[in-house]
Amino acid sequence: MKIVIKLFAGLRDRAGTGDFFVELPSGATVKDAIDTAQHNAPKEWTAPISLMAAINNEYVGFNAVLSDGDELALIPPVSGG
Amino acid sequence: MKIVIKLFAGLRDRAGTGDFFVELPSGATVKDAIDTAQHNAPKEWTAPISLMAAINNEYVGFNAVLSDGDELALIPPVSGG
Amino acid sequence: MIIITEQPLDPKVLTGAVREDTDGAVITFEGITRNHNDGRGVEYLEYEAYRPMADEKLQELIDEIKDRWEIDKVAVAHRIGRVDIGELSLVIAVSAAHRRPAFEATLHFVDRLKEVVPIWKKEYFEGGEVWIGDPGSERTTA
Amino acid sequence: MIIITEQPLDPKVLTGAVREDTDGAVITFEGITRNHNDGRGVEYLEYEAYRPMADEKLQELIDEIKDRWEIDKVAVAHRIGRVDIGELSLVIAVSAAHRRPAFEATLHFVDRLKEVVPIWKKEYFEGGEVWIGDPGSERTTA
């Protein structure tokens, strides 16, 4: 299945892109997607501490199971305001 | 000695005046001034609960001693804001 | 900045007076004439101040919250005279490097203002009038 | 009212959007770009938002404080893109019949916004830049 990965802020800078697709086997979790994304991005990157994940705009744990076509956002520490 | 008494809000309405003089013996206290003022005003009035007093713009207790020329403000419950 | 005036209040003047480049947070509190109080309809309010004592007490409150919280500047304006529904009677602006002390200081300022600043509010409700806090002053106009 | 925009923020728009005749209190919080942070000079900030998730989370926070406190209306605006020193990055306005819930709800809103709303701030300081909360992102331009 195909997942859209979105990276933001310092994470996007590290990976060299903000938006890309990964191919994953059915039943893959957020953690699997992150592992794959770390190698698929233009630059290899390591996750910052306190990384959060959201599937289709809702926060999820790293064990959440992905579905085909999901948008997975990897969210470094937020700092709005 | 001569003291200026100032009354405000509901107190002024009750007494029928906001500003008047009372003559008091030397050594008189705020309480003495209030007693005198209750009879000297155009209308006799009774003090509301929670009445506060200020001499020359500073809050004082009812036992504070007055001096000639003092301005004594009788302050019913405040309600600014 | 301390303003006691019969004119309508403009929050922008107060907020502008406290905002500095070192500040990360500005709180503006607006006290407004509500159309109801104690379960009855309010028509308008009338405020009276004992000046200059009111000005002095406001300055003391500014000093008090500056002593107690890490805040920068404070500006306060209180309207007197008639204040219609939806109009501002009180505006306070407080600036600070960080938000939490600004919130705490502003709330404390309003609480204390209502205890010690010699300003009074007369409520004109449907069918009568009363000085707030002084129930014996109520008059009905029925 | 939820606004995420690259344009300068106008607090008056938000305050005006929440003020009703039933309200006795309106709190307006302004978050401002300070000229210093962590002991060093700041030149400007740059904000980035993940939309529409940021909009959705702001709406959830509005619902959350309305559930928890006796408040009336809430309006929030966050600026994105470059924000210079002294400019507003965040404005929140909350109206209520009484002041205390308005203060508590507004402070809680800002606290939660900084935890869950996907908006990021890059600080351009003297000699470098860093995404706030992500020290590993720091770069010096010396």
Tab-separated table of C-alpha atoms in Angstrom:
chain	number	residue	atom	x	y	z
A	1	MET	CA	0.000	0.000	0.000
A	2	LYS	CA	1.001	3.605	-0.555
A	3	ILE	CA	1.291	6.145	2.260
A	4	VAL	CA	1.933	9.897	2.013
A	5	ILE	CA	4.505	11.029	4.531
A	6	LYS	CA	4.651	14.676	5.563
A	7	LEU	CA	7.585	16.156	7.444
A	8	PHE	CA	7.685	19.568	9.062
A	9	ALA	CA	10.018	22.184	10.465
A	10	GLY	CA	13.397	20.808	11.619
A	11	LEU	CA	12.439	17.334	10.437
A	12	ARG	CA	11.853	18.538	6.906
A	13	ASP	CA	15.172	20.371	6.962
A	14	ARG	CA	16.978	17.208	8.083
A	15	ALA	CA	15.311	14.956	5.523
A	16	GLY	CA	15.594	17.410	2.656
A	17	THR	CA	11.916	17.096	1.742
A	18	GLY	CA	8.499	17.766	3.205
A	19	ASP	CA	6.353	15.395	1.213
A	20	PHE	CA	6.918	11.936	-0.167
A	21	PHE	CA	5.372	8.515	-0.723
A	22	VAL	CA	6.435	5.204	0.757
A	23	GLU	CA	5.330	1.708	-0.232
A	24	LEU	CA	4.522	-0.511	2.761
A	25	PRO	CA	3.144	-4.030	3.236
A	26	SER	CA	-0.447	-4.280	4.434
A	27	GLY	CA	-0.659	-4.105	8.234
A	28	ALA	CA	2.322	-1.768	8.561
A	29	THR	CA	2.384	0.553	11.563
A	30	VAL	CA	3.446	4.144	12.043
A	31	LYS	CA	6.750	2.847	13.377
A	32	ASP	CA	7.311	0.802	10.211
A	33	ALA	CA	6.540	3.849	8.098
A	34	ILE	CA	9.024	5.975	10.028
A	35	ASP	CA	11.750	3.307	9.617
A	36	THR	CA	11.129	3.164	5.884
A	37	ALA	CA	10.885	6.952	5.561
A	38	GLN	CA	14.246	7.439	7.241
A	39	HIS	CA	15.947	5.600	4.374
A	40	ASN	CA	13.727	6.812	1.527
A	41	ALA	CA	14.132	10.536	2.077
A	42	PRO	CA	16.682	12.523	0.068
A	43	LYS	CA	18.823	12.706	3.217
A	44	GLU	CA	18.865	10.029	5.915
A	45	TRP	CA	17.501	11.519	9.142
A	46	THR	CA	17.005	10.541	12.748
A	47	ALA	CA	13.825	11.244	14.638
A	48	PRO	CA	14.028	13.969	17.293
A	49	ILE	CA	12.897	13.138	20.789
A	50	SER	CA	9.213	13.887	21.415
A	51	LEU	CA	8.282	13.119	17.829
A	52	MET	CA	4.505	12.808	17.399
A	53	ALA	CA	2.552	11.259	14.566
A	54	ALA	CA	-0.852	12.016	13.049
A	55	ILE	CA	-2.817	9.955	10.553
A	56	ASN	CA	-5.219	12.054	8.495
A	57	ASN	CA	-4.985	14.955	10.976
A	58	GLU	CA	-5.502	12.927	14.167
A	59	TYR	CA	-2.727	12.163	16.635
A	60	VAL	CA	-1.969	8.431	16.902
A	61	GLY	CA	0.511	6.208	18.727
A	62	PHE	CA	3.464	4.636	16.919
A	63	ASN	CA	1.719	1.240	16.916
A	64	ALA	CA	-1.273	2.526	14.947
A	65	VAL	CA	-1.884	0.524	11.784
A	66	LEU	CA	-1.879	2.378	8.470
A	67	SER	CA	-4.302	2.020	5.581
A	68	ASP	CA	-3.714	2.549	1.892
A	69	GLY	CA	-3.794	6.235	0.994
A	70	ASP	CA	-3.298	7.513	4.545
A	71	GLU	CA	-1.512	10.791	5.122
A	72	LEU	CA	1.023	10.274	7.894
A	73	ALA	CA	2.364	13.494	9.396
A	74	LEU	CA	5.516	13.309	11.490
A	75	ILE	CA	5.343	16.152	13.935
A	76	PRO	CA	8.426	17.434	15.758
A	77	PRO	CA	7.849	19.391	18.986
A	78	VAL	CA	5.311	22.100	18.234
A	79	SER	CA	6.015	25.686	19.219
A	80	GLY	CA	3.147	27.877	18.135
A	81	GLY	CA	1.979	30.945	19.983
B	1	MET	CA	-11.639	71.999	64.471
B	2	LYS	CA	-13.285	71.868	61.074
B	3	ILE	CA	-13.493	68.687	59.000
B	4	VAL	CA	-14.730	68.296	55.434
B	5	ILE	CA	-17.006	65.296	55.068
B	6	LYS	CA	-17.527	63.734	51.675
B	7	LEU	CA	-20.294	61.232	50.945
B	8	PHE	CA	-20.646	59.127	47.837
B	9	ALA	CA	-23.071	57.022	45.852
B	10	GLY	CA	-25.955	55.612	47.925
B	11	LEU	CA	-24.700	57.418	50.989
B	12	ARG	CA	-24.902	60.797	49.274
B	13	ASP	CA	-28.401	59.977	48.061
B	14	ARG	CA	-29.485	59.085	51.610
B	15	ALA	CA	-27.950	62.176	53.216
B	16	GLY	CA	-29.085	64.564	50.510
B	17	THR	CA	-25.598	66.057	50.066
B	18	GLY	CA	-22.128	65.000	49.018
B	19	ASP	CA	-20.009	67.624	50.707
B	20	PHE	CA	-20.268	69.406	54.019
B	21	PHE	CA	-18.326	70.688	57.028
B	22	VAL	CA	-18.623	69.566	60.613
B	23	GLU	CA	-17.169	71.206	63.716
B	24	LEU	CA	-15.554	68.731	66.104
B	25	PRO	CA	-13.591	68.988	69.350
B	26	SER	CA	-9.861	68.393	69.129
B	27	GLY	CA	-9.047	64.673	69.413
B	28	ALA	CA	-12.261	63.581	67.699
B	29	THR	CA	-12.173	60.283	65.802
B	30	VAL	CA	-13.681	59.125	62.551
B	31	LYS	CA	-16.471	57.537	64.534
B	32	ASP	CA	-17.228	60.855	66.235
B	33	ALA	CA	-17.287	62.588	62.876
B	34	ILE	CA	-19.713	60.024	61.469
B	35	ASP	CA	-22.031	60.418	64.475
B	36	THR	CA	-22.022	64.185	64.036
B	37	ALA	CA	-22.418	63.986	60.277
B	38	GLN	CA	-25.488	61.766	60.574
B	39	HIS	CA	-27.339	64.591	62.310
B	40	ASN	CA	-25.814	67.515	60.387
B	41	ALA	CA	-26.703	66.370	56.891
B	42	PRO	CA	-29.832	67.682	55.140
B	43	LYS	CA	-31.393	64.244	55.713
B	44	GLU	CA	-30.606	61.994	58.672
B	45	TRP	CA	-28.952	58.822	57.380
B	46	THR	CA	-27.737	55.503	58.695
B	47	ALA	CA	-24.439	54.005	57.708
B	48	PRO	CA	-24.597	50.981	55.403
B	49	ILE	CA	-22.762	47.848	56.438
B	50	SER	CA	-19.194	47.672	55.169
B	51	LEU	CA	-18.770	51.433	55.309
B	52	MET	CA	-15.129	52.437	54.915
B	53	ALA	CA	-13.460	55.736	55.745
B	54	ALA	CA	-10.524	57.591	54.235
B	55	ILE	CA	-8.699	60.623	55.597
B	56	ASN	CA	-7.010	62.667	52.882
B	57	ASN	CA	-7.290	59.784	50.396
B	58	GLU	CA	-5.950	57.032	52.665
B	59	TYR	CA	-8.123	54.334	54.200
B	60	VAL	CA	-8.245	54.512	57.999
B	61	GLY	CA	-9.999	52.700	60.840
B	62	PHE	CA	-12.956	54.273	62.657
B	63	ASN	CA	-10.759	55.032	65.669
B	64	ALA	CA	-8.356	57.192	63.680
B	65	VAL	CA	-7.980	60.684	65.128
B	66	LEU	CA	-8.803	63.647	62.913
B	67	SER	CA	-6.870	66.865	62.485
B	68	ASP	CA	-8.141	70.306	61.613
B	69	GLY	CA	-8.761	70.665	57.874
B	70	ASP	CA	-8.854	66.925	57.158
B	71	GLU	CA	-10.992	65.627	54.337
B	72	LEU	CA	-12.923	62.622	55.621
B	73	ALA	CA	-14.478	60.472	52.886
B	74	LEU	CA	-17.181	58.005	53.872
B	75	ILE	CA	-17.028	55.212	51.366
B	76	PRO	CA	-19.924	52.782	50.872
B	77	PRO	CA	-19.106	49.405	49.253
B	78	VAL	CA	-17.165	50.122	46.066
B	79	SER	CA	-18.228	48.520	42.802
B	80	GLY	CA	-15.943	49.664	40.029
B	81	GLY	CA	-14.952	47.576	37.042
C	1	MET	CA	-0.956	55.141	32.325
C	2	ILE	CA	-4.054	55.803	34.408
C	3	ILE	CA	-7.165	57.253	32.792
C	4	ILE	CA	-10.479	58.076	34.449
C	5	THR	CA	-12.774	59.637	31.898
C	6	GLU	CA	-16.344	60.238	30.801
C	7	GLN	CA	-15.360	59.429	27.212
C	8	PRO	CA	-15.644	56.002	25.551
C	9	LEU	CA	-12.578	53.817	26.165
C	10	ASP	CA	-10.282	52.667	23.368
C	11	PRO	CA	-8.442	49.420	24.270
C	12	LYS	CA	-5.906	50.050	21.498
C	13	VAL	CA	-4.542	53.073	23.347
C	14	LEU	CA	-3.857	50.999	26.454
C	15	THR	CA	-2.479	47.979	24.664
C	16	GLY	CA	-0.218	50.248	22.629
C	17	ALA	CA	1.003	51.949	25.796
C	18	VAL	CA	2.288	48.726	27.363
C	19	ARG	CA	3.735	46.818	24.408
C	20	GLU	CA	7.543	46.814	24.287
C	21	ASP	CA	9.981	44.808	22.172
C	22	THR	CA	11.017	42.864	25.270
C	23	ASP	CA	7.462	41.619	25.841
C	24	GLY	CA	6.165	38.295	24.606
C	25	ALA	CA	2.655	38.647	25.987
C	26	VAL	CA	0.052	41.353	26.396
C	27	ILE	CA	-3.255	40.725	28.181
C	28	THR	CA	-6.096	43.145	27.710
C	29	PHE	CA	-9.100	42.893	29.992
C	30	GLU	CA	-12.317	44.650	29.035
C	31	GLY	CA	-15.130	45.076	31.513
C	32	ILE	CA	-18.383	45.601	29.646
C	33	THR	CA	-21.875	46.659	30.631
C	34	ARG	CA	-23.961	43.479	30.455
C	35	ASN	CA	-27.646	43.553	29.580
C	36	HIS	CA	-28.504	41.488	32.671
C	37	ASN	CA	-27.491	41.202	36.336
C	38	ASP	CA	-28.892	39.187	39.226
C	39	GLY	CA	-31.535	37.771	36.918
C	40	ARG	CA	-33.014	41.036	35.731
C	41	GLY	CA	-32.590	43.213	32.660
C	42	VAL	CA	-30.154	46.119	32.904
C	43	GLU	CA	-30.789	49.317	30.934
C	44	TYR	CA	-27.523	51.140	31.581
C	45	LEU	CA	-25.004	51.894	34.311
C	46	GLU	CA	-23.716	55.076	35.830
C	47	TYR	CA	-20.265	55.222	37.429
C	48	GLU	CA	-18.978	57.704	39.953
C	49	ALA	CA	-15.374	58.092	41.161
C	50	TYR	CA	-13.860	59.819	44.182
C	51	ARG	CA	-10.921	61.613	42.694
C	52	PRO	CA	-8.002	61.963	43.184
C	53	MET	CA	-8.219	59.028	45.610
C	54	ALA	CA	-9.329	56.669	42.824
C	55	ASP	CA	-6.291	57.629	40.744
C	56	GLU	CA	-3.984	57.097	43.722
C	57	LYS	CA	-5.443	53.684	44.539
C	58	LEU	CA	-5.097	52.601	40.909
C	59	GLN	CA	-1.435	53.626	41.040
C	60	GLU	CA	-0.992	51.631	44.249
C	61	LEU	CA	-2.510	48.570	42.571
C	62	ILE	CA	-0.152	48.963	39.628
C	63	ASP	CA	2.776	49.099	42.063
C	64	GLU	CA	1.369	46.095	43.937
C	65	ILE	CA	1.167	43.786	40.920
C	66	LYS	CA	4.539	44.963	39.596
C	67	ASP	CA	6.093	44.036	42.935
C	68	ARG	CA	4.480	40.643	42.983
C	69	TRP	CA	4.699	39.408	39.390
C	70	GLU	CA	7.298	39.517	36.640
C	71	ILE	CA	5.440	41.924	34.446
C	72	ASP	CA	6.535	44.917	32.442
C	73	LYS	CA	3.963	47.710	32.052
C	74	VAL	CA	0.390	48.280	33.179
C	75	ALA	CA	-2.192	50.679	31.781
C	76	VAL	CA	-5.698	51.141	33.151
C	77	ALA	CA	-8.711	53.178	32.090
C	78	HIS	CA	-12.033	53.444	33.913
C	79	ARG	CA	-15.014	55.182	32.442
C	80	ILE	CA	-17.335	57.245	34.636
C	81	GLY	CA	-20.762	58.690	33.966
C	82	ARG	CA	-23.334	56.826	31.925
C	83	VAL	CA	-22.190	53.593	30.261
C	84	ASP	CA	-24.630	51.874	27.919
C	85	ILE	CA	-25.031	48.129	27.293
C	86	GLY	CA	-22.092	46.721	25.353
C	87	GLU	CA	-19.850	49.678	26.163
C	88	LEU	CA	-16.598	49.370	28.064
C	89	SER	CA	-16.398	50.520	31.672
C	90	LEU	CA	-12.887	49.240	32.377
C	91	VAL	CA	-9.845	48.370	30.302
C	92	ILE	CA	-6.595	47.016	31.719
C	93	ALA	CA	-3.556	46.123	29.645
C	94	VAL	CA	-0.557	44.288	31.094
C	95	SER	CA	2.622	43.341	29.251
C	96	ALA	CA	5.237	40.798	30.265
C	97	ALA	CA	8.023	38.686	28.854
C	98	HIS	CA	5.968	35.549	29.628
C	99	ARG	CA	2.246	34.981	29.671
C	100	ARG	CA	1.477	33.347	33.026
C	101	PRO	CA	2.434	36.257	35.301
C	102	ALA	CA	0.563	38.601	32.977
C	103	PHE	CA	-2.637	36.560	33.368
C	104	GLU	CA	-2.312	36.267	37.142
C	105	ALA	CA	-1.445	39.925	37.631
C	106	THR	CA	-4.315	41.161	35.463
C	107	LEU	CA	-6.927	39.048	37.237
C	108	HIS	CA	-5.580	40.129	40.614
C	109	PHE	CA	-5.716	43.760	39.526
C	110	VAL	CA	-9.406	43.525	38.645
C	111	ASP	CA	-10.216	41.656	41.872
C	112	ARG	CA	-8.462	44.292	43.976
C	113	LEU	CA	-9.907	47.194	42.016
C	114	LYS	CA	-13.345	45.996	43.006
C	115	GLU	CA	-12.291	45.998	46.670
C	116	VAL	CA	-10.358	49.206	47.202
C	117	VAL	CA	-10.756	51.737	44.411
C	118	PRO	CA	-13.420	54.316	45.315
C	119	ILE	CA	-15.574	53.950	42.231
C	120	TRP	CA	-19.274	53.154	42.393
C	121	LYS	CA	-21.728	51.745	39.933
C	122	LYS	CA	-25.428	52.510	39.834
C	123	GLU	CA	-27.512	50.059	37.919
C	124	TYR	CA	-30.606	51.274	36.096
C	125	PHE	CA	-32.693	48.170	35.678
C	126	GLU	CA	-36.210	47.709	34.371
C	127	GLY	CA	-38.357	49.521	36.911
C	128	GLY	CA	-35.736	50.892	39.257
C	129	GLU	CA	-32.188	51.743	40.203
C	130	VAL	CA	-29.668	50.584	42.793
C	131	TRP	CA	-26.073	51.291	43.803
C	132	ILE	CA	-24.356	47.925	43.437
C	133	GLY	CA	-23.212	46.498	46.787
C	134	ASP	CA	-25.606	48.741	48.703
C	135	PRO	CA	-29.044	47.072	48.565
C	136	GLY	CA	-30.557	49.697	50.887
C	137	SER	CA	-30.152	52.236	48.082
C	138	GLU	CA	-32.627	50.482	45.769
C	139	ARG	CA	-35.507	52.580	44.469
C	140	THR	CA	-38.296	51.435	42.254
C	141	THR	CA	-39.882	53.738	39.722
C	142	ALA	CA	-43.056	51.713	39.246
D	1	MET	CA	-13.586	32.363	14.398
D	2	ILE	CA	-10.293	30.686	13.478
D	3	ILE	CA	-7.772	32.525	11.334
D	4	ILE	CA	-4.376	31.270	10.163
D	5	THR	CA	-2.809	33.884	7.944
D	6	GLU	CA	0.398	35.406	6.608
D	7	GLN	CA	-1.063	38.880	7.127
D	8	PRO	CA	-0.575	41.064	10.239
D	9	LEU	CA	-3.127	40.320	12.954
D	10	ASP	CA	-5.676	42.868	14.140
D	11	PRO	CA	-6.840	42.211	17.726
D	12	LYS	CA	-9.868	44.440	17.208
D	13	VAL	CA	-11.336	41.973	14.706
D	14	LEU	CA	-11.166	39.145	17.230
D	15	THR	CA	-12.370	41.139	20.204
D	16	GLY	CA	-15.253	42.450	18.120
D	17	ALA	CA	-16.153	38.925	17.060
D	18	VAL	CA	-16.670	37.683	20.618
D	19	ARG	CA	-18.307	40.648	22.360
D	20	GLU	CA	-22.034	40.195	23.003
D	21	ASP	CA	-24.466	42.201	25.124
D	22	THR	CA	-24.672	39.305	27.575
D	23	ASP	CA	-20.907	39.458	28.257
D	24	GLY	CA	-19.374	41.357	31.138
D	25	ALA	CA	-15.763	40.465	30.365
D	26	VAL	CA	-13.556	40.057	27.330
D	27	ILE	CA	-9.952	38.888	27.597
D	28	THR	CA	-7.616	39.416	24.683
D	29	PHE	CA	-4.266	37.665	24.706
D	30	GLU	CA	-1.555	38.818	22.323
D	31	GLY	CA	1.561	36.756	21.725
D	32	ILE	CA	4.330	38.989	20.429
D	33	THR	CA	7.752	38.401	18.929
D	34	ARG	CA	10.212	39.352	21.665
D	35	ASN	CA	13.655	40.726	20.873
D	36	HIS	CA	15.305	38.151	23.130
D	37	ASN	CA	14.994	34.472	24.025
D	38	ASP	CA	17.139	32.167	26.137
D	39	GLY	CA	19.544	35.022	26.786
D	40	ARG	CA	20.286	35.945	23.204
D	41	GLY	CA	19.038	38.551	20.749
D	42	VAL	CA	16.284	37.519	18.344
D	43	GLU	CA	16.097	39.060	14.861
D	44	TYR	CA	12.765	37.671	13.718
D	45	LEU	CA	10.666	34.503	13.732
D	46	GLU	CA	9.203	32.356	11.026
D	47	TYR	CA	6.097	30.256	11.650
D	48	GLU	CA	4.918	27.215	9.750
D	49	ALA	CA	1.552	25.456	10.133
D	50	TYR	CA	0.348	22.020	9.073
D	51	ARG	CA	-3.041	22.747	7.636
D	52	PRO	CA	-5.836	21.798	7.833
D	53	MET	CA	-4.782	19.889	10.966
D	54	ALA	CA	-3.835	23.116	12.761
D	55	ASP	CA	-7.304	24.555	12.062
D	56	GLU	CA	-8.959	21.379	13.332
D	57	LYS	CA	-6.914	21.307	16.530
D	58	LEU	CA	-7.717	24.960	17.217
D	59	GLN	CA	-11.412	24.137	16.843
D	60	GLU	CA	-11.000	21.223	19.267
D	61	LEU	CA	-9.359	23.541	21.795
D	62	ILE	CA	-12.223	26.009	21.447
D	63	ASP	CA	-14.669	23.172	22.101
D	64	GLU	CA	-12.549	21.999	25.038
D	65	ILE	CA	-12.536	25.327	26.890
D	66	LYS	CA	-16.216	25.931	26.140
D	67	ASP	CA	-17.018	22.574	27.711
D	68	ARG	CA	-14.934	23.269	30.766
D	69	TRP	CA	-15.591	26.923	31.588
D	70	GLU	CA	-18.604	29.211	31.596
D	71	ILE	CA	-17.521	31.289	28.651
D	72	ASP	CA	-19.372	32.645	25.678
D	73	LYS	CA	-17.342	32.996	22.462
D	74	VAL	CA	-13.758	32.343	21.441
D	75	ALA	CA	-11.818	33.735	18.488
D	76	VAL	CA	-8.241	32.864	17.609
D	77	ALA	CA	-5.794	34.043	14.970
D	78	HIS	CA	-2.277	32.723	14.360
D	79	ARG	CA	0.121	34.347	11.973
D	80	ILE	CA	2.451	32.234	9.850
D	81	GLY	CA	5.479	33.175	7.769
D	82	ARG	CA	7.900	35.854	8.908
D	83	VAL	CA	6.969	37.779	12.055
D	84	ASP	CA	9.186	40.696	13.039
D	85	ILE	CA	10.027	41.920	16.554
D	86	GLY	CA	7.033	43.590	18.184
D	87	GLU	CA	4.557	42.015	15.770
D	88	LEU	CA	1.765	39.724	16.855
D	89	SER	CA	2.013	35.993	16.201
D	90	LEU	CA	-1.087	34.984	18.152
D	91	VAL	CA	-4.288	36.679	19.257
D	92	ILE	CA	-7.010	35.002	21.308
D	93	ALA	CA	-10.195	36.704	22.451
D	94	VAL	CA	-12.600	35.119	24.925
D	95	SER	CA	-15.865	36.587	26.165
D	96	ALA	CA	-17.859	35.581	29.233
D	97	ALA	CA	-20.516	36.858	31.598
D	98	HIS	CA	-17.912	36.863	34.401
D	99	ARG	CA	-14.189	37.441	34.321
D	100	ARG	CA	-12.637	34.520	36.211
D	101	PRO	CA	-13.618	31.725	33.796
D	102	ALA	CA	-12.528	33.937	30.904
D	103	PHE	CA	-9.044	34.327	32.403
D	104	GLU	CA	-8.670	30.631	33.201
D	105	ALA	CA	-9.968	29.486	29.822
D	106	THR	CA	-7.734	31.865	27.868
D	107	LEU	CA	-4.578	30.816	29.709
D	108	HIS	CA	-5.469	27.151	29.293
D	109	PHE	CA	-6.058	27.701	25.593
D	110	VAL	CA	-2.579	29.149	25.080
D	111	ASP	CA	-0.958	26.398	27.161
D	112	ARG	CA	-2.698	23.682	25.152
D	113	LEU	CA	-2.059	25.396	21.826
D	114	LYS	CA	1.659	25.105	22.528
D	115	GLU	CA	1.256	21.373	23.170
D	116	VAL	CA	-1.005	20.093	20.423
D	117	VAL	CA	-1.464	22.511	17.538
D	118	PRO	CA	0.907	21.658	14.669
D	119	ILE	CA	2.537	25.047	14.284
D	120	TRP	CA	6.280	25.564	14.467
D	121	LYS	CA	8.457	28.548	15.123
D	122	LYS	CA	11.925	29.082	13.728
D	123	GLU	CA	13.987	31.630	15.545
D	124	TYR	CA	16.515	33.694	13.614
D	125	PHE	CA	18.919	34.880	16.275
D	126	GLU	CA	22.198	36.769	15.968
D	127	GLY	CA	24.457	34.345	14.138
D	128	GLY	CA	22.116	31.452	13.511
D	129	GLU	CA	18.694	29.869	13.408
D	130	VAL	CA	16.855	27.112	15.284
D	131	TRP	CA	13.432	25.494	15.326
D	132	ILE	CA	12.171	26.082	18.861
D	133	GLY	CA	11.844	22.853	20.854
D	134	ASP	CA	14.185	21.002	18.491
D	135	PRO	CA	17.747	21.916	19.547
D	136	GLY	CA	19.249	19.495	17.018
D	137	SER	CA	17.992	21.790	14.252
D	138	GLU	CA	20.248	24.688	15.267
D	139	ARG	CA	22.537	26.072	12.558
D	140	THR	CA	25.040	28.850	12.958
D	141	THR	CA	25.815	31.202	10.113
D	142	ALA	CA	29.132	32.456	11.503
